[in-house]
Each structure stands twice: as C-alpha cells, then as structure tokens.
Short mmCIF file of C-alpha atoms and ligand atoms in Angstrom, two decimals:
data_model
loop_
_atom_site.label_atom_id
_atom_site.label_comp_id
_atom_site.label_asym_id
_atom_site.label_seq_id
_atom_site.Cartn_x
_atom_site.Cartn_y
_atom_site.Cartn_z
CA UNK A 1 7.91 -12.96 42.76
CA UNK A 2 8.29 -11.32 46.38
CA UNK A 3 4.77 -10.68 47.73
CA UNK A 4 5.37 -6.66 48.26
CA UNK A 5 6.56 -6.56 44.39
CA UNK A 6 2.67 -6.27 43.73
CA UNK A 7 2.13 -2.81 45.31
CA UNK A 8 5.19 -1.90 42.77
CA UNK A 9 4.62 1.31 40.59
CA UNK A 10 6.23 -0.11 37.52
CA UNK A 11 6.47 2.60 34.73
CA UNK A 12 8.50 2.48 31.75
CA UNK A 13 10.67 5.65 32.07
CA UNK A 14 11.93 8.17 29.93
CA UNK A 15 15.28 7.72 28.24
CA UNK A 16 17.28 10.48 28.18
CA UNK A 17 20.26 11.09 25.32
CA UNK A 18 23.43 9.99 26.29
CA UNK A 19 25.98 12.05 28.30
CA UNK A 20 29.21 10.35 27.02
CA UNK A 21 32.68 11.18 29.54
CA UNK A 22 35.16 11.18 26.63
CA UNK A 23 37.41 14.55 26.46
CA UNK A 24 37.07 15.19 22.79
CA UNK A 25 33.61 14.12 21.25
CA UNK A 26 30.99 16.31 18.91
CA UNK A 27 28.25 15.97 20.94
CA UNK A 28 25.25 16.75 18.89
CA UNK A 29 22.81 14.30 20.46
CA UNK A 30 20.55 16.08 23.32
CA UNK A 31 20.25 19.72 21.89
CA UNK A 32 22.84 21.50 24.53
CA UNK A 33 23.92 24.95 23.54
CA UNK A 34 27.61 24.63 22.09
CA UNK A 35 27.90 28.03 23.38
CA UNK A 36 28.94 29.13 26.90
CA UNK A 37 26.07 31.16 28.77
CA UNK A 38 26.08 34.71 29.24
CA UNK A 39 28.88 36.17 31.07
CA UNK A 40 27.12 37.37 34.02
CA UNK A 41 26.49 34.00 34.58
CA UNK A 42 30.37 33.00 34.60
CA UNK A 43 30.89 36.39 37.02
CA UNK A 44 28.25 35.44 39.58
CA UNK A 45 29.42 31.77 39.49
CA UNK A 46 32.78 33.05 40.77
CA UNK A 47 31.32 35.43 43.03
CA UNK A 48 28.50 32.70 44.69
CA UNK A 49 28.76 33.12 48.56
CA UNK A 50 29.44 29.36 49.58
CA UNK A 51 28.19 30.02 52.66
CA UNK A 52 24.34 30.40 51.58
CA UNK A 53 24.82 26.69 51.07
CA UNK A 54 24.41 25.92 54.44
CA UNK A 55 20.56 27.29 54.70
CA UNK A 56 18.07 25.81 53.23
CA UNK A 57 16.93 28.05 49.56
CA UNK A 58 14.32 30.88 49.55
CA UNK A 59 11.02 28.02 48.77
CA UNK A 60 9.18 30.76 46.43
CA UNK A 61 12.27 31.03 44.42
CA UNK A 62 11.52 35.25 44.63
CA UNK A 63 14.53 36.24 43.11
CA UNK A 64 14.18 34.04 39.92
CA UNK A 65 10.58 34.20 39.65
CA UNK A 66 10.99 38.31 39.53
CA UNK A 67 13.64 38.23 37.00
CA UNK A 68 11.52 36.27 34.34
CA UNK A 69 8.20 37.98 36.09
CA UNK A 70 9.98 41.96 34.70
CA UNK A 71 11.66 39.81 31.67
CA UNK A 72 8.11 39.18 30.27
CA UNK A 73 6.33 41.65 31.83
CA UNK A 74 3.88 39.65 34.00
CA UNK A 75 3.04 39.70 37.62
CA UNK A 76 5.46 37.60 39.50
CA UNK A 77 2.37 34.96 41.19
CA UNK A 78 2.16 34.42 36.81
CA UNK A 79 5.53 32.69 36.78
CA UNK A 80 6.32 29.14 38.43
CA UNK A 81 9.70 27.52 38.15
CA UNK A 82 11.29 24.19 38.53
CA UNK A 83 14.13 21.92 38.25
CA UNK A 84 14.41 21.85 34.75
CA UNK A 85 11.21 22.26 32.84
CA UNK A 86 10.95 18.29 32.78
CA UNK A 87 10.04 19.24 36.58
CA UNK A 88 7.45 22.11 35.86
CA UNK A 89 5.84 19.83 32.86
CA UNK A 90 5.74 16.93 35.54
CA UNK A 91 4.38 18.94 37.97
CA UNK A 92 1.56 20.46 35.58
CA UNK A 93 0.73 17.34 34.27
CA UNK A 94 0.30 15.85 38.08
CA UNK A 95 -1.92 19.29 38.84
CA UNK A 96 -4.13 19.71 35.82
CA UNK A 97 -4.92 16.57 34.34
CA UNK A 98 -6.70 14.63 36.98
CA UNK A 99 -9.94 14.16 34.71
CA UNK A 100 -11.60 10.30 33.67
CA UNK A 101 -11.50 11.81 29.77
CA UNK A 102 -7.65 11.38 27.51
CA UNK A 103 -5.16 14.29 27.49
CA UNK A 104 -4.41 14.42 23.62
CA UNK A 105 -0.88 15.10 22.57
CA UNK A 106 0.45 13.98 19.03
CA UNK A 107 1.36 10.75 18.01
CA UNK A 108 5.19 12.38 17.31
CA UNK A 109 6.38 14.67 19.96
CA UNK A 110 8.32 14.36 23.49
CA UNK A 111 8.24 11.37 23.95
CA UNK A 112 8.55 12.28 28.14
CA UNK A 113 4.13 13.16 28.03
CA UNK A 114 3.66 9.46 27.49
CA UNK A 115 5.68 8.61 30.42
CA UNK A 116 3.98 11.72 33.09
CA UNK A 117 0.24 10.05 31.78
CA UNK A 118 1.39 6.35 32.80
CA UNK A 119 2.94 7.55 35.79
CA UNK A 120 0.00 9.54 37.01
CA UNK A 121 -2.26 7.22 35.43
CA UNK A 122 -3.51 9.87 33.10
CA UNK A 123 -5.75 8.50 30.08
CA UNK A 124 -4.50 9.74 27.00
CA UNK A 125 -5.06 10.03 23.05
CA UNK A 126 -2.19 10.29 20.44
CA UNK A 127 -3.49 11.33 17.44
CA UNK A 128 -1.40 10.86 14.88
CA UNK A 129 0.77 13.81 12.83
CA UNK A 130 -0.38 14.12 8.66
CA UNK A 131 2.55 13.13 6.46
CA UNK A 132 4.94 15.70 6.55
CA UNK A 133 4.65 16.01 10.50
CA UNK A 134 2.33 18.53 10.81
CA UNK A 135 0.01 18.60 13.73
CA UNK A 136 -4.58 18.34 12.03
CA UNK A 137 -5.73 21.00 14.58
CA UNK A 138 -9.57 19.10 13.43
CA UNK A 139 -8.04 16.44 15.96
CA UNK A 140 -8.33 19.00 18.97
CA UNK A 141 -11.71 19.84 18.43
CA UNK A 142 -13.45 17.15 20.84
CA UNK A 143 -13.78 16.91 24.13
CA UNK A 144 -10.95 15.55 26.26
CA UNK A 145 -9.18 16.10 29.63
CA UNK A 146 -6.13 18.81 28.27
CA UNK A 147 -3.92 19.34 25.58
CA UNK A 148 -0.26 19.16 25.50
CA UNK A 149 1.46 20.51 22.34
CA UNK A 150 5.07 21.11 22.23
CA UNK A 151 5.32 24.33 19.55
CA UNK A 152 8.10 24.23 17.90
CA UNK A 153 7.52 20.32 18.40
CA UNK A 154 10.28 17.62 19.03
CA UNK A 155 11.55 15.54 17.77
CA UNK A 156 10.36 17.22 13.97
CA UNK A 157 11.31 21.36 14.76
CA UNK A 158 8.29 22.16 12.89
CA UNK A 159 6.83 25.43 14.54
CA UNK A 160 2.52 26.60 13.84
CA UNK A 161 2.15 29.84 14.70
CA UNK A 162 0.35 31.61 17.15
CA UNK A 163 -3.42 31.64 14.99
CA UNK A 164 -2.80 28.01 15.03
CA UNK A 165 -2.91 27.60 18.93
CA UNK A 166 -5.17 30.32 19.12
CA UNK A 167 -7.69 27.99 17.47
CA UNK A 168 -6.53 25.32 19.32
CA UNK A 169 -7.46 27.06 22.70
CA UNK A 170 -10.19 27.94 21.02
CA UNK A 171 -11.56 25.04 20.54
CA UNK A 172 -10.57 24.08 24.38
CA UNK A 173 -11.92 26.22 26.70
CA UNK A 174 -12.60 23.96 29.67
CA UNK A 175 -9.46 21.98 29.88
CA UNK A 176 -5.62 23.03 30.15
CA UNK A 177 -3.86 23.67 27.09
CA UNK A 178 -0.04 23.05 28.09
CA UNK A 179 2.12 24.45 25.62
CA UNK A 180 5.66 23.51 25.71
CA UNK A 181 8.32 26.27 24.22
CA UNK A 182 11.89 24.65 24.90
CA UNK A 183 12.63 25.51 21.74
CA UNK A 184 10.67 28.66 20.68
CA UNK A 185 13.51 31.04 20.84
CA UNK A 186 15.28 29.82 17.62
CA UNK A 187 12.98 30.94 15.06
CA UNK A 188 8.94 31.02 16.95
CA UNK A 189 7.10 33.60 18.67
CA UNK A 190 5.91 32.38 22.15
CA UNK A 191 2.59 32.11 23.02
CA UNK A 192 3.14 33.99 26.39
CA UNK A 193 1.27 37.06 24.93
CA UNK A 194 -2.10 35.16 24.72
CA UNK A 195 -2.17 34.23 28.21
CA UNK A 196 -4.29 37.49 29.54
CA UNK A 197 -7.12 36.33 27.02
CA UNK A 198 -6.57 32.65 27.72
CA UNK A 199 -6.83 31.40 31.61
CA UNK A 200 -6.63 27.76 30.44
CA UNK A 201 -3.11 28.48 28.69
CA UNK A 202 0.18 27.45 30.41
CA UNK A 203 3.11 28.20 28.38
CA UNK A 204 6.29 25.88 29.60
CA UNK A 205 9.90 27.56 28.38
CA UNK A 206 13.71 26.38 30.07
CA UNK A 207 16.51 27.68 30.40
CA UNK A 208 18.50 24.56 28.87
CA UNK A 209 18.74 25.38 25.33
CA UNK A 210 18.37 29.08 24.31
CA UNK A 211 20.03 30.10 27.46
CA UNK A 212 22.95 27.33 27.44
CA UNK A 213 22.35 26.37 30.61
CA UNK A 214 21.08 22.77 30.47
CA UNK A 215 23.41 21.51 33.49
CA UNK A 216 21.96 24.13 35.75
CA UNK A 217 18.53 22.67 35.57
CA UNK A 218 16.07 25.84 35.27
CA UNK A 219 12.62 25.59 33.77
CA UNK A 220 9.56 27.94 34.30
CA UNK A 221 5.97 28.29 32.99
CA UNK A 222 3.64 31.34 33.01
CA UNK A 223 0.61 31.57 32.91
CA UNK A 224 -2.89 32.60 34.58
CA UNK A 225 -2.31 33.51 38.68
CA UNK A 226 -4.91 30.98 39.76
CA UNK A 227 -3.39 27.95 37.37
CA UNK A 228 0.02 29.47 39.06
CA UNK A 229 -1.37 28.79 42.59
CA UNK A 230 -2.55 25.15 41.62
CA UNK A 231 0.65 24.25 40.33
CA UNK A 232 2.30 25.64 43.71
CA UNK A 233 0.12 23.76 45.96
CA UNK A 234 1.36 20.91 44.30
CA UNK A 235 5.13 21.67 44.46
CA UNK A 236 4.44 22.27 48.11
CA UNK A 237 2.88 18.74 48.83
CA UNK A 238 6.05 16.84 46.90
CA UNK A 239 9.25 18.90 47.83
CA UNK A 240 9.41 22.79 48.92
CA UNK A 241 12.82 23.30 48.12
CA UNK A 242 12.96 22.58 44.69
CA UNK A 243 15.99 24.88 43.57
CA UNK A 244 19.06 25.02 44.96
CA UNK A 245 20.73 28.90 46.08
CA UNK A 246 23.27 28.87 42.96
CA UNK A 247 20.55 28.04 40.29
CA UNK A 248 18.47 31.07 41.89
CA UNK A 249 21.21 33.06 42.10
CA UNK A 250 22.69 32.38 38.80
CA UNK A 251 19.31 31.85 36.55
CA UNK A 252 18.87 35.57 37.68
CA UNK A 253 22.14 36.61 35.71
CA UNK A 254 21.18 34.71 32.94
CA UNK A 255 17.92 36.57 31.83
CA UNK A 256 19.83 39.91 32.36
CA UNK A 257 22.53 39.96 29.08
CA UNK A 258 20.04 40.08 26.34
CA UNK A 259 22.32 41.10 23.85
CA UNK A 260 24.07 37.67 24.35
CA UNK A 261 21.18 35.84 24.45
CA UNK A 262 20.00 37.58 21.04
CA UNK A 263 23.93 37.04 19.44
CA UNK A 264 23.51 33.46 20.78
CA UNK A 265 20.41 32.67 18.83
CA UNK A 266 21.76 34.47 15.97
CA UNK A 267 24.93 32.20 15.44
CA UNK A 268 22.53 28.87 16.12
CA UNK A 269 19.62 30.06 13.54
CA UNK A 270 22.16 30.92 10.90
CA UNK A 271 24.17 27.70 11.20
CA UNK A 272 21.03 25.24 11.70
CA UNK A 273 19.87 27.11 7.55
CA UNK A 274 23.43 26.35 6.70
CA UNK A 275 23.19 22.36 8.07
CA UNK A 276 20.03 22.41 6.06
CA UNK A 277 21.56 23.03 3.26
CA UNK A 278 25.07 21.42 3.54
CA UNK A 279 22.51 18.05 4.20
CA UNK A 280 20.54 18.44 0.98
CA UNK A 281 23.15 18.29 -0.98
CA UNK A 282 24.40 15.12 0.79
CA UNK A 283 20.89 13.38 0.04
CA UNK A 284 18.81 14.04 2.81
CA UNK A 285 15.56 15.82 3.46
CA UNK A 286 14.97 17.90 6.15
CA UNK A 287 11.75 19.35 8.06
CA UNK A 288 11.38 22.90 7.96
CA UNK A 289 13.23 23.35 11.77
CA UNK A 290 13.09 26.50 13.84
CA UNK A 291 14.71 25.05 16.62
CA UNK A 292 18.67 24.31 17.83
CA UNK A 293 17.94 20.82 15.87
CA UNK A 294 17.86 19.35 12.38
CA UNK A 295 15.26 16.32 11.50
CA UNK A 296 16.97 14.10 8.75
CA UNK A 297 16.69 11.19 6.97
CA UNK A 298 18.61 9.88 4.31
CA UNK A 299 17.83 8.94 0.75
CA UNK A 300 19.35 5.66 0.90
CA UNK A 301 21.60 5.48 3.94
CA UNK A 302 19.38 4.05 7.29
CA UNK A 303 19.41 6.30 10.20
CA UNK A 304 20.51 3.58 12.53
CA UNK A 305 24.25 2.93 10.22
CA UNK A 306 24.73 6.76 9.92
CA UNK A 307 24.52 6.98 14.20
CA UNK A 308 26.86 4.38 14.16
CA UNK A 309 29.30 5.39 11.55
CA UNK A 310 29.23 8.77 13.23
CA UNK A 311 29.41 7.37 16.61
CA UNK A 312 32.41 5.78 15.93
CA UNK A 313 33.98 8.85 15.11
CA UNK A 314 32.77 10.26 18.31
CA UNK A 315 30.15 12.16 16.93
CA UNK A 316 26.87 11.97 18.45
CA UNK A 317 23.47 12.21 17.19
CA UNK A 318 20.26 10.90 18.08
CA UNK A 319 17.59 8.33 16.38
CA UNK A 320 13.88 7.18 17.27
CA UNK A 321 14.59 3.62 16.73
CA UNK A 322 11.02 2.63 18.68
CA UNK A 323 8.09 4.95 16.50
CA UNK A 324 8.63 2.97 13.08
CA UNK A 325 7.35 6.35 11.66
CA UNK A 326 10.51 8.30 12.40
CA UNK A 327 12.90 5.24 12.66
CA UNK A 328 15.00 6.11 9.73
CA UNK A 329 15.55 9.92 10.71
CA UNK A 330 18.16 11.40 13.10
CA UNK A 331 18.19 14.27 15.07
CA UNK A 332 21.15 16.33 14.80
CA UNK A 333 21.66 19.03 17.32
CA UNK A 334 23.40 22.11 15.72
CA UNK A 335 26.91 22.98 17.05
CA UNK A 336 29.36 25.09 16.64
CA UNK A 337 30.25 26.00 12.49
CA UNK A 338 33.18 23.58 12.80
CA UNK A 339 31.88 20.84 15.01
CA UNK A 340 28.93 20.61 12.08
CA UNK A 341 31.53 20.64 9.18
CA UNK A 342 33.37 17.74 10.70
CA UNK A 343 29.57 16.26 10.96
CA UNK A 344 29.80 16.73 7.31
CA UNK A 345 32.89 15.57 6.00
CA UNK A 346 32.05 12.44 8.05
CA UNK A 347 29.20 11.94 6.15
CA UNK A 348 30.30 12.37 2.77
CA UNK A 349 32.73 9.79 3.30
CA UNK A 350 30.62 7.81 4.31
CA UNK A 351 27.53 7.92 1.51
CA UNK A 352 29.12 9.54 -1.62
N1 PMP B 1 10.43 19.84 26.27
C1 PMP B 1 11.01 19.43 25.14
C2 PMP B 1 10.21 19.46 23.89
C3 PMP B 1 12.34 18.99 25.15
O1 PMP B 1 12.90 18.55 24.02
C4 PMP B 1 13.06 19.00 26.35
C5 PMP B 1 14.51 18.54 26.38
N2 PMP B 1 14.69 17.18 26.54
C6 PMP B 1 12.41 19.40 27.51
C7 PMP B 1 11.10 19.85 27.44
C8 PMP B 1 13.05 19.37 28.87
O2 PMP B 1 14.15 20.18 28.97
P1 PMP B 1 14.71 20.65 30.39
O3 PMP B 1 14.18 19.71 31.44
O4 PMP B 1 16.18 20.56 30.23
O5 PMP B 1 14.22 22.03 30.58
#
C-alpha cells in the first residue's frame, strides 16, 4: 500500500442501470420515458444559439428556476435546481444533515441515500419496510438527524398519501424531512402544497421521468426560502455553474406543453394497469405501483433467470440481487404498448 492511499476517501458508489449501445434493444431497465419530450423541447433544440456556448451559464439558473417557480406557483428563491435531481438530493443531503444523531430512511428505497450518508459521513438508521413494503410511520416518531422518504418509493412504486407525510412531518419538526417525488406524477399527489405550513419540508421532483428528459439532466426541489438559501450556499462553495445554457434553455420549454405532459402520463398510467395485469396472469405478483415501473416477482421462476432469459433477447430489466429481501423481484420499467407485449410473449415462453 502507497503511503498517500491512507488519506483515500474510499466509498462504495452507487450503481447505476445499464446504458447498453445496441441499435435495437427494449430497454426497460432504468425507468426512461419511451416517449419523446414535448415538442417545444425538439423546436428550441433546433433553434439553440450555439454561440451562448462560449459564455459561461446564467449561475442562478433564472430562467429555469422561474418557469417551475409560475409552474407551481411559488416564489422563485422557493425553487433550487441541479444536474439531475441525484445532484439536488446530493447537495441537500451535504447541507442539511450535518447532525451527530442517524438520518432514517427505509430499509427498501434508493438505494443512492446510503451512498450520500457514507460519503458525507452521515450516521444513519434503516428501518426496515412491514411485509408488503409499506413504510411503519411509528418508526419516524423518535428523534433523529432528518428524514428521507422517497413517496412513491423505489424500487416498490408503492405511493402513502399526503396525511401520511403530514404525520410524518409531524412528528419531525426540528429536522429536514426530504421528500423525494421522481416518480409522483404517474399516479401521486405531490407534497409541494404542504410546504407553506411545513419549513422543514423539501420536496425533490426531476425532470427525467415524467418529463422524458433523463439525458438532459434537470432536477429541482422546492421548498421553504431560507432551506432554499442553505442549499445555494452550498452549490456555490462546490461548483457555480452547475447547468449548462441548453438544459436552461430547453428545461424552460419543457414545463410549458402541459397538455403533452398530461397525454404523456396518460399513455404510461394506462399501460403500467395493463402490465399489471398481463403479469398476473403469467404468475407473478405485483405491488400496487403508481409510478413508470412495475415490482414483480415470480411464482416459481427466480428473478435473476428471468433478467437473463430476457436479456438475451435484448430486453432489459432490472433486479436487486444485494437486499436478499427483494432479490427475487425485478423491476420492469413500462414502455411503449408494444415494447411491453414483446416483454410478454418473452415470458410466456419462457415459464408456461
Ligand atoms: N430518486 C429516485 C427515487 C430515483 O429512482 C431516481 C432515478 N434513478 C432519482 C431520484 C434520480 O433521478 P435523476 O437524477 O435522473 O433526476
């Protein structure tokens, strides 16, 4: 061992679902839109002045930050955004969770808020999910350094509604309570609105999934002005210029076609009930999902074959093949109505 390797920060990182370069594939393995995004987004692409690229971007982000500041009717020093909301839920855990007591997130959830605690050095609790991967809000109730809940959570889709983190914040009123909403629009109702009664609240949403933009890197969170300023100061003592001119200028188109965004979500919701369904019959069970994902395991068939068998036929999914609780379930990101029936035929080959 080299003497300096010592003063090595050694973390274990986050693995992120595969991005496979083959031409054809069904690529249902990291909850991507199948859908283009809005329009707009395609018109302003085309129209993008290369020439800003030579400056450096606007470091308050002011055009971005007022589109989703009038989008949810908030003041604009309410909204903070980042490279991807991996960025703004790094950032927030980095600003408000520098106490000796545990954060407490669930046993089952992203599995990215263990990695931000050992990289920040951030004691934390994971108490576990009951038996049908619902979150015991009793487990809340004592004193810690924050809360991080993901709502709808991942890798399960089970949504609580808003009277369940309403007690939850409740029962937290002198430490952050970060909930994260990547997945809210298919099916939940966002916590946003409690945010005037709540100062502690910090509500976490991206433009990845919902919005189809997952290669443009876009995340926000909103929340209280002084939590807002916190989080800034931070930004501003790790990198000022954290997003690039086109994903200002282009994020901005992308809050503005609501009637896409609503069709969108439509076509996802409607086809994720369908998967649910199409899977039953094939002999899984599912969790009750109200995201852009399906949680499923097999009656007889392990997870870890299926991904294989599937993989083979260049269809991807995803497994948890390190938390022996949810080893034999996959994720399945829903896709477009034919990409999942080829999902299925592939698997009734394969088990009937
Ligand atoms: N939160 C959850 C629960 C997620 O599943 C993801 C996607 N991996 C993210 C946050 C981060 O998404 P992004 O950085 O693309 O906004």
């Amino acid at each position: 061992m080299r003497a300096w390797e010592k003063n090595f920060r050694k973390v274990e990182p986050y693995v992120p679902g595969e991005q496979p370069k083959l031409d054809t594939m069904i690529k249902l393995n990291t909850n991507e839109n199948p859908y283009p995004p809005a329009p707009g987004v395609l018109q302003a692409m085309k129209e993008f002045d290369v020439d800003k690229l030579r400056l450096y971007p606007d470091d308050k982000s002011d055009i971005l930050v007022g589109a989703l500041a009038d989008y949810y009717q908030v003041d604009k020093n309410q909204v903070f955004v980042g490279v991807g909301s991996d960025d703004v839920l790094g950032m927030a855990f980095l600003s408000f969770f520098n106490s000796d007591k545990p954060i407490l997130f669930p046993d089952i959830t992203y599995s990215f808020y263990q990695v931000w605690a050992n990289l920040y050095k951030i004691p934390y609790e994971t108490p576990a999910l009951d038996d049908s991967f619902r979150i015991k809000k009793e487990d809340y109730y004592k004193e810690s350094g924050g809360v991080v809940l993901a709502n709808p959570n991942a890798p399960t889709g089970i949504y609580e509604d808003l009277t369940f983190i309403e007690d939850i914040l409740q029962h937290n009123q002198d430490v952050i309570v970060i909930v994260d909403e990547a997945y809210v629009d298919f099916g939940g109702k966002s916590a946003i609105e409690l945010i005037d009664r709540y100062e502690n609240l910090l509500v976490v949403q991206t433009f990845s999934k919902a919005r189809s933009m997952a290669g443009m890197r876009i995340g926000y969170c909103i929340g209280n002005k002084d939590l807002i300023k916190v989080i800034n100061d931070v930004k501003y003592s790790y990198n000022s210029y954290t997003m690039n001119q086109t994903s200002l200028y282009i994020g901005v188109e992308a809050v503005k076609d609501e009637a896409y965004f609503r069709e969108n979500l439509a076509k996802i919701m409607e086809e994720r009930e369908r998967t649910i369904v199409e899977l039953k019959k094939l002999g899984f069970t599912c969790t009750d999902s109200k995201t852009n994902f399906v949680f499923a395991k097999h009656k007889t068939a392990p997870a870890a074959e299926l991904l294989e068998m599937l993989r083979e036929q260049n269809i991807f999914v995803r497994n948890f093949a390190s938390n022996p609780r949810i080893s034999n379930y996959l994720r399945i990101t829903v896709g477009t109505r034919e990409e999942m029936d080829s999902l299925f035929t592939a698997i009734r080959e394969y088990v009937m």
